CSV table of C-alpha atoms in Angstrom, one decimal:
chain,number,residue,atom,x,y,z
Q,12,ARG,CA,144.3,55.3,-115.0
Q,13,TRP,CA,143.1,51.8,-115.7
Q,14,ILE,CA,142.7,49.7,-118.9
Q,15,ILE,CA,139.9,47.3,-118.3
Q,16,ARG,CA,139.4,44.1,-120.3
Q,17,ARG,CA,136.4,41.9,-120.1
Q,18,ARG,CA,136.3,38.2,-120.9
Q,19,GLY,CA,133.7,36.8,-123.2
Q,20,VAL,CA,133.0,39.9,-125.4
Q,21,THR,CA,133.4,39.5,-129.1
Q,22,PRO,CA,133.0,42.1,-131.9
Q,23,PRO,CA,130.3,40.1,-133.7
Q,24,GLY,CA,128.0,40.6,-130.8
Q,25,ARG,CA,128.3,37.9,-128.0
Q,26,ASN,CA,127.9,39.7,-124.7
Q,27,LYS,CA,128.0,43.0,-126.6
Q,28,VAL,CA,127.2,46.2,-124.8
Q,29,PRO,CA,126.9,49.3,-127.0
Q,30,ARG,CA,129.7,51.8,-126.5
Q,31,ALA,CA,127.5,54.8,-125.7
Q,32,GLN,CA,125.7,52.8,-123.0
Q,33,ARG,CA,129.0,51.5,-121.5
Q,34,ARG,CA,130.4,55.0,-121.4
Q,35,GLU,CA,127.3,56.4,-119.7
Q,36,ALA,CA,127.2,53.5,-117.2
Q,37,TRP,CA,130.9,53.9,-116.2
Q,38,GLU,CA,130.6,57.7,-115.9
Q,39,ALA,CA,127.6,57.3,-113.6
Q,40,THR,CA,129.8,55.4,-111.2
Q,41,GLY,CA,132.1,58.4,-110.9
Q,42,MET,CA,134.8,57.1,-113.2
Q,43,GLU,CA,136.3,59.8,-115.3
Q,44,GLN,CA,137.9,60.2,-118.8
Q,45,VAL,CA,136.0,57.1,-119.9
Q,46,ALA,CA,137.1,55.8,-123.3
Q,47,THR,CA,136.0,52.7,-125.2
Q,48,LEU,CA,137.7,50.9,-128.0
Q,49,ILE,CA,135.4,49.3,-130.5
Q,50,ASN,CA,133.0,46.7,-129.2
Q,51,THR,CA,135.6,44.4,-127.6
Q,52,GLY,CA,134.7,45.3,-124.1
Q,53,ASN,CA,137.9,47.4,-123.6
Q,54,LEU,CA,137.7,50.5,-121.4
Q,55,VAL,CA,140.1,53.1,-120.3
Q,56,VAL,CA,139.1,55.0,-117.2
Q,57,SER,CA,140.4,57.3,-114.5
Q,58,THR,CA,139.5,56.7,-110.9
Q,59,ARG,CA,141.0,56.7,-107.5
Q,60,LEU,CA,139.8,53.2,-106.8
Q,61,GLY,CA,142.3,50.4,-106.6
Q,62,GLN,CA,142.5,47.4,-109.0
Q,63,ALA,CA,140.3,45.0,-107.0
Q,64,LYS,CA,137.6,47.6,-106.5
Q,65,VAL,CA,137.6,48.6,-110.1
Q,66,GLU,CA,137.3,45.0,-111.2
Q,67,ARG,CA,134.4,44.3,-108.8
Q,68,LEU,CA,132.6,47.6,-109.7
Q,69,VAL,CA,132.8,46.9,-113.4
Q,70,HIS,CA,131.8,43.3,-113.0
Q,71,ASP,CA,128.8,44.1,-110.8
Q,72,LEU,CA,127.7,46.9,-113.1
Q,73,ILE,CA,127.8,44.7,-116.1
Q,74,ALA,CA,125.8,42.0,-114.3
Q,75,GLU,CA,123.2,44.5,-113.1
Q,76,ARG,CA,122.8,46.7,-116.1
Q,77,PHE,CA,123.6,44.5,-119.1
Q,78,GLY,CA,123.5,40.9,-117.9
Q,79,GLY,CA,126.3,38.4,-117.9
Q,80,ASP,CA,128.8,37.2,-115.4
Q,81,LEU,CA,132.0,38.2,-117.2
Q,82,ALA,CA,135.5,38.1,-115.8
Q,83,VAL,CA,136.9,41.7,-115.6
Q,84,MET,CA,140.6,42.5,-115.4
Q,85,ALA,CA,142.0,46.0,-114.8
Q,86,ARG,CA,145.6,46.9,-115.2
Q,87,THR,CA,147.5,50.1,-115.5
Q,88,PRO,CA,149.0,51.4,-118.8
Q,89,ALA,CA,152.5,50.9,-117.4
Q,90,TYR,CA,151.6,47.2,-116.9
Q,91,PHE,CA,150.6,46.8,-120.5
Q,92,ARG,CA,153.6,48.7,-121.8
Q,93,GLN,CA,155.8,46.3,-119.8
Q,94,ALA,CA,153.8,43.3,-121.1
Q,95,LEU,CA,154.4,44.5,-124.7
Q,96,GLN,CA,158.1,45.1,-124.0
Q,97,ARG,CA,158.5,41.6,-122.5
Q,98,ASN,CA,157.1,40.0,-125.6
Q,99,PRO,CA,159.3,37.0,-126.4
Q,100,PHE,CA,158.2,36.8,-130.0
Q,101,ASN,CA,159.6,40.2,-131.2
Q,102,ASP,CA,160.6,38.5,-134.5
Q,103,VAL,CA,157.0,37.8,-135.7
Q,104,PRO,CA,154.5,40.1,-137.5
Q,105,VAL,CA,152.3,41.8,-134.9
Q,106,GLU,CA,149.2,40.6,-136.8
Q,107,GLN,CA,150.2,37.0,-135.7
Q,108,LEU,CA,150.8,38.0,-132.0
Q,109,TYR,CA,148.1,37.7,-129.4
Q,110,VAL,CA,148.4,38.7,-125.7
Q,111,ALA,CA,146.4,36.9,-123.1
Q,112,LEU,CA,146.0,38.5,-119.7
Q,113,LEU,CA,145.5,35.9,-117.0
Q,114,ALA,CA,143.6,36.7,-113.8
Q,115,SER,CA,146.8,35.6,-111.9
Q,116,PRO,CA,150.0,33.8,-112.7
Q,117,PRO,CA,149.4,30.0,-113.2
Q,118,ASP,CA,150.8,27.5,-110.8
Q,119,GLU,CA,153.9,25.7,-111.9
Q,120,ALA,CA,152.3,22.3,-112.5
Q,121,ALA,CA,149.6,23.7,-114.8
Q,122,LEU,CA,152.2,25.8,-116.7
Q,123,SER,CA,154.5,22.9,-117.1
Q,124,ALA,CA,151.7,20.7,-118.4
Q,125,LEU,CA,150.7,23.3,-120.9
Q,126,MET,CA,154.3,23.8,-122.2
Q,127,THR,CA,154.6,20.0,-122.9
Q,128,VAL,CA,151.9,20.3,-125.6
Q,129,ASP,CA,152.9,20.7,-129.2
Q,130,PHE,CA,150.9,23.5,-130.7
Q,131,THR,CA,152.8,23.6,-134.0
Q,132,PRO,CA,152.7,25.8,-136.0
Q,133,ASP,CA,151.6,28.1,-133.2
Q,134,ARG,CA,153.8,28.9,-130.2
Q,135,ILE,CA,153.1,30.1,-126.6
Q,136,ALA,CA,155.2,31.7,-123.9
Q,137,VAL,CA,153.9,32.6,-120.4
Q,138,ILE,CA,155.6,35.3,-118.3
Q,139,ASP,CA,154.0,35.9,-115.0
Q,140,ASP,CA,150.3,36.5,-115.7
Q,141,VAL,CA,150.7,37.2,-119.4
Q,142,ALA,CA,150.5,34.5,-122.2
Q,143,TYR,CA,152.0,35.4,-125.5
Q,144,VAL,CA,150.6,33.5,-128.5
Q,145,HIS,CA,152.3,33.4,-131.9
Q,146,CYS,CA,149.4,32.3,-134.0
Q,147,VAL,CA,150.6,31.3,-137.5
Q,148,SER,CA,147.5,29.4,-138.3
Q,149,GLU,CA,144.1,31.0,-138.6
Q,150,PRO,CA,143.0,32.0,-135.0
Q,151,ALA,CA,139.8,30.0,-135.4
Q,152,LYS,CA,141.8,26.9,-136.2
Q,153,SER,CA,144.4,27.4,-133.5
Q,154,LYS,CA,144.4,25.2,-130.4
Q,155,LEU,CA,145.7,28.1,-128.4
Q,156,THR,CA,142.3,29.8,-127.7
Q,157,THR,CA,141.3,31.6,-124.6
Q,158,VAL,CA,139.1,28.7,-123.5
Q,159,HIS,CA,142.0,26.3,-123.9
Q,160,LEU,CA,144.3,28.5,-121.9
Q,161,GLU,CA,141.7,28.9,-119.2
Q,162,ARG,CA,141.1,25.2,-119.0
Q,163,ARG,CA,144.8,24.3,-118.9
Q,164,LEU,CA,146.0,27.1,-116.6
Q,165,LYS,CA,142.9,27.1,-114.4
Q,166,ARG,CA,142.7,30.9,-114.6
Q,167,ALA,CA,140.3,33.4,-116.2
Q,168,ALA,CA,141.9,34.9,-119.3
Q,169,THR,CA,141.2,37.5,-121.9
Q,170,MET,CA,143.0,37.6,-125.2
Q,171,ARG,CA,143.5,40.4,-127.7
Q,172,ILE,CA,145.6,40.8,-130.8
Q,173,HIS,CA,148.8,42.8,-130.2
Q,174,ASN,CA,147.5,45.8,-132.2
Q,175,THR,CA,144.5,46.2,-129.9
Q,176,ILE,CA,146.7,46.4,-126.8
Q,177,ALA,CA,148.9,49.0,-128.6
Q,178,ARG,CA,145.8,51.0,-129.5
Q,179,LEU,CA,144.6,50.9,-125.9
Q,180,LEU,CA,147.9,52.3,-124.8
Q,181,ALA,CA,147.8,55.1,-127.4
């Protein structure tokens, strides 16, 4: 079972692929138990393929059928359960907590440089390939955006609010 997150998809419509079309496309590849969660690009599928093959298959299918060169990250439900359990900001309301999945752990120099920046009132913690963002300010006004993380950490990233991750696991 894989939870698949795509970078660059927003509910208002940028890079939007209608749910029914996504479901049909993934099922046509042989993936089973395909489920989608709103129009955020999140998928939950069952397949015997490994992580790298799932990511490549979904990436290529999106490019071919729907257009767009979007980063795709697939992880197991156990991975996401662990990510939520490791959350260093357990003392904050979940509606202020964002979880950014990085394509791979950042190198030490990039991470150290990021951690020297003052993002007050917002905060960030990075554990392995997951960045936890406590966003006190309005997300649109925060400096801790996906684009900022990607630029600073030199890794593709996809960020969702905590509740979305919890719903994917459910």
